[in-house]
Tab-separated table of C-alpha atoms in Angstrom:
chain	number	residue	atom	x	y	z
A	144	MET	CA	33.259	55.940	-1.403
A	145	ARG	CA	31.244	57.136	1.656
A	146	SER	CA	28.310	59.476	1.232
A	147	PHE	CA	28.350	62.769	3.027
A	148	GLU	CA	25.494	61.494	5.388
A	149	ASP	CA	27.792	59.190	6.909
A	150	ILE	CA	30.729	61.557	7.201
A	151	LYS	CA	28.504	63.530	8.872
A	152	SER	CA	27.403	61.073	11.019
A	153	GLU	CA	30.846	60.296	11.980
A	154	TRP	CA	31.783	63.791	12.892
A	155	ASN	CA	28.775	64.254	14.801
A	156	LYS	CA	29.776	60.879	16.988
A	157	GLN	CA	33.118	62.669	18.038
A	158	ILE	CA	33.703	63.266	21.548
A	159	VAL	CA	34.394	66.934	22.007
A	160	PRO	CA	36.294	67.535	25.490
A	161	GLU	CA	33.833	70.326	27.818
A	162	ILE	CA	35.486	73.384	28.100
A	163	PRO	CA	35.124	74.154	31.790
A	164	SER	CA	34.128	77.265	33.068
A	165	GLY	CA	36.557	79.554	34.356
A	166	GLY	CA	39.471	77.043	32.675
A	167	ALA	CA	41.529	80.031	31.043
A	168	ASP	CA	41.559	82.062	34.285
A	169	ARG	CA	42.487	79.061	36.313
A	170	ILE	CA	44.987	78.157	33.679
A	171	ALA	CA	46.403	81.902	34.149
A	172	ASN	CA	46.442	81.641	37.901
A	173	LYS	CA	48.174	78.541	38.038
A	174	ILE	CA	50.755	79.873	35.664
A	175	ARG	CA	50.969	83.283	37.818
A	176	LYS	CA	51.574	81.056	40.920
A	177	ILE	CA	54.080	79.010	39.575
A	178	LYS	CA	55.732	82.187	38.217
A	179	ILE	CA	56.043	83.281	41.297
A	180	LYS	CA	57.213	80.091	43.052
A	181	GLN	CA	60.473	80.371	40.674
A	182	ARG	CA	61.066	84.168	41.378
A	183	ILE	CA	60.768	83.549	45.322
A	184	ALA	CA	63.477	80.689	43.896
A	185	TYR	CA	65.569	82.898	42.083
A	186	ILE	CA	65.453	85.643	44.865
A	187	VAL	CA	66.513	83.382	47.976
A	188	LEU	CA	69.463	81.535	45.705
A	189	SER	CA	70.279	84.955	44.406
A	190	LEU	CA	70.614	86.730	48.246
A	191	THR	CA	72.376	83.315	48.977
A	192	LEU	CA	74.857	83.920	46.574
A	193	VAL	CA	75.661	87.342	47.003
A	194	ILE	CA	75.746	86.392	51.277
A	195	LEU	CA	78.558	84.031	49.676
A	196	LEU	CA	80.191	86.611	47.475
A	197	ILE	CA	80.980	89.051	50.899
A	198	PHE	CA	81.844	86.327	52.923
A	199	PHE	CA	84.419	85.269	50.294
A	200	PHE	CA	85.691	88.642	50.247
A	201	HIS	CA	85.156	89.298	53.832
A	202	VAL	CA	87.282	86.324	54.858
A	203	SER	CA	90.098	86.972	52.242
A	204	ALA	CA	88.752	83.299	51.046
A	205	TYR	CA	91.185	84.110	48.314
A	206	ARG	CA	94.529	82.760	50.830
A	207	SER	CA	93.278	79.966	51.985
A	208	THR	CA	92.670	77.214	49.148
A	209	THR	CA	90.152	75.381	50.866
A	210	THR	CA	88.046	78.210	52.207
A	211	MET	CA	88.247	79.334	48.162
A	212	ILE	CA	87.446	75.580	47.249
A	213	ALA	CA	85.056	75.586	50.187
A	214	LEU	CA	83.207	78.732	49.030
A	215	PHE	CA	83.679	77.852	45.250
A	216	LEU	CA	81.663	74.469	46.306
A	217	MET	CA	79.036	76.227	47.496
A	218	MET	CA	78.613	79.244	45.124
A	219	ALA	CA	78.660	77.377	41.606
A	220	PRO	CA	75.203	74.937	42.423
A	221	LEU	CA	73.365	78.130	43.561
A	222	LEU	CA	75.029	79.923	39.960
A	223	VAL	CA	73.620	76.585	38.234
A	224	ARG	CA	70.328	76.869	40.153
A	225	ILE	CA	69.687	80.679	39.347
A	226	VAL	CA	70.797	79.919	35.446
A	227	LEU	CA	67.992	77.278	35.222
A	228	GLU	CA	65.578	78.946	37.217
A	229	VAL	CA	66.037	82.190	34.834
A	230	CYS	CA	65.776	79.453	31.926
A	231	SER	CA	62.069	77.540	33.972
A	232	ILE	CA	60.530	81.225	33.918
A	233	ARG	CA	61.531	82.087	30.255
A	234	ALA	CA	60.316	78.571	29.158
A	235	LEU	CA	56.810	79.876	31.192
A	236	LYS	CA	56.642	82.861	29.722
A	237	GLN	CA	56.892	81.382	25.923
A	238	LEU	CA	53.803	79.080	26.919
A	239	ASN	CA	50.932	81.027	25.082
A	240	VAL	CA	47.667	80.577	27.440
A	241	VAL	CA	44.993	81.084	24.386
A	242	LEU	CA	46.536	78.023	22.464
A	243	GLN	CA	44.093	75.065	21.499
A	244	THR	CA	43.958	72.947	24.661
A	245	GLN	CA	45.810	70.139	22.967
A	246	ASP	CA	48.811	72.116	22.169
A	247	PHE	CA	48.868	74.431	25.952
A	248	LYS	CA	48.630	70.303	27.409
A	249	LYS	CA	51.702	69.668	25.699
A	250	GLY	CA	53.771	72.423	26.158
A	251	MET	CA	53.091	72.399	29.958
A	252	LEU	CA	54.054	68.587	29.586
A	253	ARG	CA	57.390	69.710	28.024
A	254	TYR	CA	57.747	72.211	30.819
A	255	TYR	CA	57.472	69.364	33.586
A	256	ILE	CA	59.314	67.292	31.897
A	257	ARG	CA	62.316	69.269	31.453
A	258	ARG	CA	61.940	70.186	35.338
A	259	ARG	CA	62.413	66.762	36.548
A	260	TRP	CA	65.486	66.689	35.267
A	261	VAL	CA	66.227	69.849	36.944
A	262	HIS	CA	64.515	68.093	40.095
A	263	PHE	CA	65.754	64.607	40.117
A	264	LEU	CA	69.449	65.670	38.425
A	265	ILE	CA	70.602	69.030	39.099
A	266	THR	CA	69.286	69.957	42.207
A	267	PRO	CA	70.163	66.765	44.286
A	268	LEU	CA	73.712	66.923	42.503
A	269	ALA	CA	73.633	70.663	43.939
A	270	PHE	CA	72.881	70.159	46.990
A	271	GLY	CA	74.967	67.611	47.942
A	272	ILE	CA	77.974	69.876	45.979
A	273	TYR	CA	76.641	72.619	48.285
A	274	THR	CA	77.030	70.274	51.690
A	275	ILE	CA	80.132	69.179	50.741
A	276	GLY	CA	81.757	72.702	50.516
A	277	PHE	CA	79.960	73.844	53.607
A	278	THR	CA	81.214	70.573	55.743
A	279	MET	CA	84.851	71.952	54.628
A	280	LEU	CA	84.416	75.288	56.494
A	281	LEU	CA	83.356	73.508	59.376
A	282	PRO	CA	87.272	72.972	60.840
A	283	GLY	CA	87.411	76.515	59.849
A	284	PHE	CA	84.919	77.455	61.980
A	285	LYS	CA	85.555	75.493	64.617
A	286	THR	CA	89.464	76.910	65.301
A	287	THR	CA	87.465	80.550	64.426
A	288	PHE	CA	84.399	80.630	66.992
A	289	SER	CA	83.885	79.841	70.432
A	290	LYS	CA	82.350	76.418	71.525
A	291	GLY	CA	78.791	77.503	71.810
A	292	PHE	CA	79.132	79.515	68.458
A	293	TYR	CA	80.937	76.728	66.662
A	294	LEU	CA	77.788	74.071	67.829
A	295	TYR	CA	74.947	77.031	66.977
A	296	ILE	CA	76.628	76.765	63.745
A	297	ILE	CA	76.971	72.839	63.338
A	298	ILE	CA	72.755	72.680	64.685
A	299	SER	CA	71.141	75.497	62.719
A	300	SER	CA	72.798	74.252	59.519
A	301	ILE	CA	71.760	70.642	60.462
A	302	VAL	CA	68.256	72.155	60.830
A	303	SER	CA	68.787	74.705	57.542
A	304	LEU	CA	69.627	71.923	55.406
A	305	SER	CA	66.803	69.642	56.797
A	306	ALA	CA	64.506	71.844	56.017
A	307	LEU	CA	65.418	72.996	52.485
A	308	ALA	CA	65.592	69.592	51.749
A	309	LEU	CA	61.859	68.889	52.669
A	310	LEU	CA	61.121	72.040	51.332
A	311	ILE	CA	62.640	71.284	47.913
A	312	VAL	CA	60.870	67.038	48.580
A	313	VAL	CA	57.713	68.812	49.029
A	314	GLN	CA	57.963	71.469	45.612
A	315	ILE	CA	59.179	68.013	43.680
A	316	ILE	CA	55.964	66.123	44.635
A	317	LYS	CA	53.650	69.046	43.804
A	318	GLU	CA	55.149	69.392	40.321
A	319	GLN	CA	54.861	65.688	39.826
A	320	ASP	CA	51.586	65.413	40.741
A	321	THR	CA	50.605	68.055	38.494
A	322	LEU	CA	52.537	66.557	35.614
A	323	ARG	CA	50.477	63.000	36.565
A	324	SER	CA	47.380	65.157	36.390
A	325	LEU	CA	48.182	66.955	33.230
A	326	LYS	CA	48.811	62.980	31.591
A	327	ASP	CA	45.907	61.509	33.305
A	328	SER	CA	43.536	64.610	31.740
A	329	LYS	CA	41.557	63.895	28.753
A	330	THR	CA	41.674	67.013	26.726
């Protein structure tokens, strides 16, 4: 059996992580920024869905099977992403900032690992399905609108979808960097 002095000596040799000054405030600010970004994504997705619903009824899409399917293919992924963003916001709210560092870190790791599924599976599928739906609308646009306006739709959609894809990739990279830094941190 070991003596009390040996146990005390080993206890004192433990590496205790240093708590950075303002660490809790920095974490709270970072979480606040993440929540703001998620709310912005939620609002943009919701507005896009509302616009598509208005367009659906404005053009009486229920009269044309192709238009109805195309708009459904555009709206369904948006709705899925909205639900996922709401779930992510709730998961982030449930993280307790005043937990022990290790417990909080584990919670953040779980959160970002779940977000990986959203980023690498759901988002590309949603983007692809949305693009297919939009592409299905193009023949109808071509017959309905002038050549100039149709060309504008083609060019602006390519620019918009490319910009959106770039924005998505940048956000994924940022979240992956955060996940990597969480995994690499010693605390």
